[in-house]
Short mmCIF file of C-alpha atoms and ligand atoms in Angstrom, two decimals:
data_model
loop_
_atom_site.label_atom_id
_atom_site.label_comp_id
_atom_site.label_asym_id
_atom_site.label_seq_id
_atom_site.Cartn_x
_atom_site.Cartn_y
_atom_site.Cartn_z
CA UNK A 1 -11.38 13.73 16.22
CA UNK A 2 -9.80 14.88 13.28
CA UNK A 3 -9.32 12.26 9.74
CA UNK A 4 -6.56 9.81 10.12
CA UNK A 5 -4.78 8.16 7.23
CA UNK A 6 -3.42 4.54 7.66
CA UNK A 7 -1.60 3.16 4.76
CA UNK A 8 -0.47 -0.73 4.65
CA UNK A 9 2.88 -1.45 2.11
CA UNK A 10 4.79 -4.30 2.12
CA UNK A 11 5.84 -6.90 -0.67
CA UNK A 12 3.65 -10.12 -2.07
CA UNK A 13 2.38 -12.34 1.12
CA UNK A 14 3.53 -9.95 3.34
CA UNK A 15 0.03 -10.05 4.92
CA UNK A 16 -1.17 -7.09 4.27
CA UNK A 17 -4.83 -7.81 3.29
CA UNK A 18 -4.88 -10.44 6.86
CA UNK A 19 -3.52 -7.44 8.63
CA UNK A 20 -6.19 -4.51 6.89
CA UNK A 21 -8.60 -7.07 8.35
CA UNK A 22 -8.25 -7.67 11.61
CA UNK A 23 -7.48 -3.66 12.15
CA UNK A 24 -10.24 -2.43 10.38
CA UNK A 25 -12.80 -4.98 12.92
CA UNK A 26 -10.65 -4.04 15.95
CA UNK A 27 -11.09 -0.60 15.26
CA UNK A 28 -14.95 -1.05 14.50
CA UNK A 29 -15.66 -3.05 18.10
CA UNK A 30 -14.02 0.26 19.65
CA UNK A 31 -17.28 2.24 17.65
CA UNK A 32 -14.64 4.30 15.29
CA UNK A 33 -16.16 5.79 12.01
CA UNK A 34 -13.66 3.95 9.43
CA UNK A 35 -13.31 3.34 5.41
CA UNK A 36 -11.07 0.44 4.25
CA UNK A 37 -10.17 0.37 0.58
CA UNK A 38 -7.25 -0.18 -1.67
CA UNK A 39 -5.35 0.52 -4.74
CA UNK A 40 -4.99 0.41 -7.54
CA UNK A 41 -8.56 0.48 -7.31
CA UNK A 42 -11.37 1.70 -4.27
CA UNK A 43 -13.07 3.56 -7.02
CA UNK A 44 -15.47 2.43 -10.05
CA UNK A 45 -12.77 3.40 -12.44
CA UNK A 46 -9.82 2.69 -9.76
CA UNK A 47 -11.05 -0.82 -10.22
CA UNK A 48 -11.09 -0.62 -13.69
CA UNK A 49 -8.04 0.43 -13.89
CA UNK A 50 -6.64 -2.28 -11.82
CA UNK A 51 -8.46 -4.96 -14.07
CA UNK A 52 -5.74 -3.24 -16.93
CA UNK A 53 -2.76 -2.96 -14.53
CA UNK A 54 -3.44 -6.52 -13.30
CA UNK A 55 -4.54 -8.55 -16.59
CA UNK A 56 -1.89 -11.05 -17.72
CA UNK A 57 -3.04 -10.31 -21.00
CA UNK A 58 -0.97 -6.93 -20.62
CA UNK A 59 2.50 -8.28 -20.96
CA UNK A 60 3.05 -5.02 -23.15
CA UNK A 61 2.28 -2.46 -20.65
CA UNK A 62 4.99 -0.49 -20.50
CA UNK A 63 6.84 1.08 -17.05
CA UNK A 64 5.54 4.84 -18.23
CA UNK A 65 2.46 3.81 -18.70
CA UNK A 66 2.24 1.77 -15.41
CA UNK A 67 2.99 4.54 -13.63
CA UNK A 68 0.10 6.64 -15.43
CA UNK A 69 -2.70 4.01 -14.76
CA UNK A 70 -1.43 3.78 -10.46
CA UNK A 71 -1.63 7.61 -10.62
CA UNK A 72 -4.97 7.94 -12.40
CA UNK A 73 -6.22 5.61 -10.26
CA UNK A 74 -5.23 7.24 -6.92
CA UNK A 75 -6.47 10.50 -8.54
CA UNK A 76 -10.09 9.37 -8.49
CA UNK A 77 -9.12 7.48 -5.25
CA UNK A 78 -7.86 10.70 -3.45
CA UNK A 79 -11.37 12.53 -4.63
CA UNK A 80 -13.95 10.07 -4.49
CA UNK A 81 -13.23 8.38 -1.00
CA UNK A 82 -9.91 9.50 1.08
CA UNK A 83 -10.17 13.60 1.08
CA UNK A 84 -14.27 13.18 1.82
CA UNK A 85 -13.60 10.67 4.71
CA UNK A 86 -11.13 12.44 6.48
CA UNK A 87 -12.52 15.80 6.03
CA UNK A 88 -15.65 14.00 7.66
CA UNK A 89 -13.50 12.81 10.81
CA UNK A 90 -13.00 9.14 9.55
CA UNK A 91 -9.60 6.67 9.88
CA UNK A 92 -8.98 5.44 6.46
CA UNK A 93 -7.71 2.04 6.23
CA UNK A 94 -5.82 1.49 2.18
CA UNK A 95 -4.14 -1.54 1.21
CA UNK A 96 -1.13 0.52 -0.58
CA UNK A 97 -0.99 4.23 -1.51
CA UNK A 98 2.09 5.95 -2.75
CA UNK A 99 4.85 3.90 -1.12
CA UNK A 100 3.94 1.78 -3.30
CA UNK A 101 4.51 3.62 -6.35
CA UNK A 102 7.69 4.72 -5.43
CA UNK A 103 8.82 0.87 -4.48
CA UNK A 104 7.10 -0.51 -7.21
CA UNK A 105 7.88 1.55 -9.78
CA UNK A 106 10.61 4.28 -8.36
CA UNK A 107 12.58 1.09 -7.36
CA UNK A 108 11.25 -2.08 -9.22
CA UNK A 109 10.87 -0.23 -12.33
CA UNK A 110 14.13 1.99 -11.78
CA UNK A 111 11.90 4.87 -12.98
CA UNK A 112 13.85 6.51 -9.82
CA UNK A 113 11.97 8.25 -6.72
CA UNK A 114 12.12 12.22 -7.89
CA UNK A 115 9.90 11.06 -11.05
CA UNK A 116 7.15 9.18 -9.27
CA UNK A 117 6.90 11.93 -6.81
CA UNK A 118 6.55 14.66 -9.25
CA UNK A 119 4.29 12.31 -11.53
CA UNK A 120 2.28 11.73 -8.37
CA UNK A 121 2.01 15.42 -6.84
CA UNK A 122 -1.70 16.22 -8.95
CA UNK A 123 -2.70 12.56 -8.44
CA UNK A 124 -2.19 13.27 -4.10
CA UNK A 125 -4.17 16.71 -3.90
CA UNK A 126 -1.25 17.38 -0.58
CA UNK A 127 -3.28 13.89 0.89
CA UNK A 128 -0.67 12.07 2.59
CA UNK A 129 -0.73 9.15 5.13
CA UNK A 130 -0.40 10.27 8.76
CA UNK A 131 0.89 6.43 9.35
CA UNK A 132 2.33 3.50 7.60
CA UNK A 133 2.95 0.43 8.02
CA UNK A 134 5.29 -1.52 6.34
CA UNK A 135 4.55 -5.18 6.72
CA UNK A 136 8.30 -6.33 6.08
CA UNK A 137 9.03 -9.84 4.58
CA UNK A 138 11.42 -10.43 1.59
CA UNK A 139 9.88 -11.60 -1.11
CA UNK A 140 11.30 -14.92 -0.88
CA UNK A 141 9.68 -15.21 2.43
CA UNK A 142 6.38 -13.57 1.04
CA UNK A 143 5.71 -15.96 -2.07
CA UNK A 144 7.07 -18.80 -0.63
CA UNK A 145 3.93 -17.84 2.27
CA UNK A 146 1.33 -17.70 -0.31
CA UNK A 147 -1.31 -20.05 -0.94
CA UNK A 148 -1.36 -22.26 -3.92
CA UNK A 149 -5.28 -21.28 -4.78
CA UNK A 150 -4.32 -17.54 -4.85
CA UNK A 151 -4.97 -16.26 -8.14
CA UNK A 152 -1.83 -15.12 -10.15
CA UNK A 153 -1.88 -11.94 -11.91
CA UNK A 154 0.34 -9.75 -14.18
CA UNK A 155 2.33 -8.33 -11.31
CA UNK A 156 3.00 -11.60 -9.59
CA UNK A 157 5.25 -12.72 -13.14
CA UNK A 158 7.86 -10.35 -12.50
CA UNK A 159 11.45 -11.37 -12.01
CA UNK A 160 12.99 -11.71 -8.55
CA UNK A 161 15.72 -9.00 -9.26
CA UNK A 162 12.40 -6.67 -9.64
CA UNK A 163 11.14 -7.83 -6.34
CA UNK A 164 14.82 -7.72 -4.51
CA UNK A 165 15.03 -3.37 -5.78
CA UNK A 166 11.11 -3.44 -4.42
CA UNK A 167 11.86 -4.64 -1.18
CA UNK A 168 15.46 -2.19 -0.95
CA UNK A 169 13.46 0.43 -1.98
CA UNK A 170 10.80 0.42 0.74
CA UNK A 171 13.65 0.34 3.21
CA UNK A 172 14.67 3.42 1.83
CA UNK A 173 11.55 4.93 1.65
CA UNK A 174 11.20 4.49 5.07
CA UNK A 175 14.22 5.48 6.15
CA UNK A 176 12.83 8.95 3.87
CA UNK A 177 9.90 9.19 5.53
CA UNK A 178 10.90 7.78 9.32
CA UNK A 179 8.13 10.02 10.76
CA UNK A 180 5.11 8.56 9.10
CA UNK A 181 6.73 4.40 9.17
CA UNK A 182 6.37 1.98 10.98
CA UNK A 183 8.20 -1.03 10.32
CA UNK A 184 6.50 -4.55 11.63
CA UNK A 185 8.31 -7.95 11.55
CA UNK A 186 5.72 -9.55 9.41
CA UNK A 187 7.78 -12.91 9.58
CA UNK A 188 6.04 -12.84 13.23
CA UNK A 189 2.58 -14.65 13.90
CA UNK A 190 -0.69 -13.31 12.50
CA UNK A 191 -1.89 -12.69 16.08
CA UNK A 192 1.42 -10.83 17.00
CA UNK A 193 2.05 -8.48 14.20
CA UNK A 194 -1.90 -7.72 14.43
CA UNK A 195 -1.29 -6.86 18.15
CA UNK A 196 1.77 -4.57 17.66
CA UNK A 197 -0.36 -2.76 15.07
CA UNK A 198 -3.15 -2.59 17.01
CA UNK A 199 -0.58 -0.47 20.55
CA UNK A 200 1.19 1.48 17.17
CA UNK A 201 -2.67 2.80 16.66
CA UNK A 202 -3.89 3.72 19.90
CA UNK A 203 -0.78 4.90 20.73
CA UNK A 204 -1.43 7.34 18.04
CA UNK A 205 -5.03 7.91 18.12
CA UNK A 206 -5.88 8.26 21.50
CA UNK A 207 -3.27 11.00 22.05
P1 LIG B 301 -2.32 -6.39 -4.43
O1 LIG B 301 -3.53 -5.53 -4.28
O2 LIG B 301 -2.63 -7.83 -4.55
O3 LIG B 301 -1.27 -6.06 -3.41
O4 LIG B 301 -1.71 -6.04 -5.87
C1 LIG B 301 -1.34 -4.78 -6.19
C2 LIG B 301 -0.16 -4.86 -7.13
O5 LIG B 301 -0.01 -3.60 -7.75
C3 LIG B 301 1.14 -5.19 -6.44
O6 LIG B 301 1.93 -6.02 -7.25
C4 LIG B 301 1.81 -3.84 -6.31
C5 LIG B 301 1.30 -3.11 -7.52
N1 LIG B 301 1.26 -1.65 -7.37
C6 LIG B 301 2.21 -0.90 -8.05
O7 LIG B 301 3.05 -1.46 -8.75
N2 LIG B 301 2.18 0.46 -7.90
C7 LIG B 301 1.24 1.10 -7.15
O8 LIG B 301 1.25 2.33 -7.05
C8 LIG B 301 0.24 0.29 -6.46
C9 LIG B 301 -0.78 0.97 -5.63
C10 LIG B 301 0.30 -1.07 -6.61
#
């Protein structure tokens, strides 16, 4: 079998990492070859730059340069783990990948779509998800989910008007890309969204 690229998107305590989880073991009982990883980060310097992008410290990091540091990092992310794993026949797992730029900081940031997907076409190499899922919760729903002992970073300090344009923004990202998304009621139990993932994939790999 040929490389397969899953990507997970979705907003804060949409599930995601739950979700990454119990597909990556599913897919492991059935004996596929799989890499799960994440950005930013997945990389030695990935996760260095997500220390930066994360930090509260970095109140001062400015939209550009936001933008920069997610690209860099899915640079070396892109060359160090995704293009070698596919090219040697795995299914990559990633918590995020460009959707997430272009929500986060096409949207959020109101940097607008065109410029994160020019900024983002050396970063990408052509790599592109063959699947996505977007775990969908609003981010009232989301935060109000997580858990009181999860640790709060930069990211998480942003305004709700930033996460309301996130949220319309991945709805129109995947109305953009309808081929490659898959939207998932994520308001659904654990077990449930897990198992409509899980007919989505072998739907798709076992062609
Ligand atoms: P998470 O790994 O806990 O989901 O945190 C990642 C954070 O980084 C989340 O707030 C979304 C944000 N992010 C961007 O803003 N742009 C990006 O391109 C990526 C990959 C993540």
């Amino acid at each position: 079998m040929q490389g397969f690229f899953i990507t997970f998107e979705g907003v804060e305590g949409s599930g995601k990492s739950t979700q990454v989880g119990l597909l990556a073991s599913n897919l492991r009982e059935d004996g596929y070859d799989i890499v799960v990883t994440r950005e930013p980060g997945g990389t030695r310097i990935g996760e260095l730059i997500r220390e930066i992008t994360h930090s509260k410290d970095n109140v001062d990091l400015t939209a550009v340069s936001e933008t920069y540091l997610m690209s860099s990092s899915r640079a070396q992310h892109v060359r160090e783990i995704i293009s070698p794993a596919l090219k040697a026949g795995k299914i990559v797992i990633c918590d995020r990948f460009i959707d997430s730029s272009l929500a986060y900081q096409g949207y959020g940031r109101e940097l607008g779509e065109k410029a994160i997907e020019e900024l983002n076409k050396l970063a990408l190499d052509s790599i592109m998800p063959d699947l996505t899922f977007f775990l969908d919760v609003t981010p009232g729903v989301g935060f109000a989910r997580r858990n009181h002992t999860d640790k709060i970073d930069r990211l998480d300090l942003q305004k709700e008007d930033f996460y309301n344009r996130v949220y319309t923004g991945y709805h129109e990202i995947a109305k953009k890309f309808k081929d490659r998304f898959y939207i998932v009621d994520s308001t659904k139990s654990i077990n449930k969204v897990a198992e409509i993932i899980w007919e989505k994939i072998i739907s798709k790999i076992k062609k």
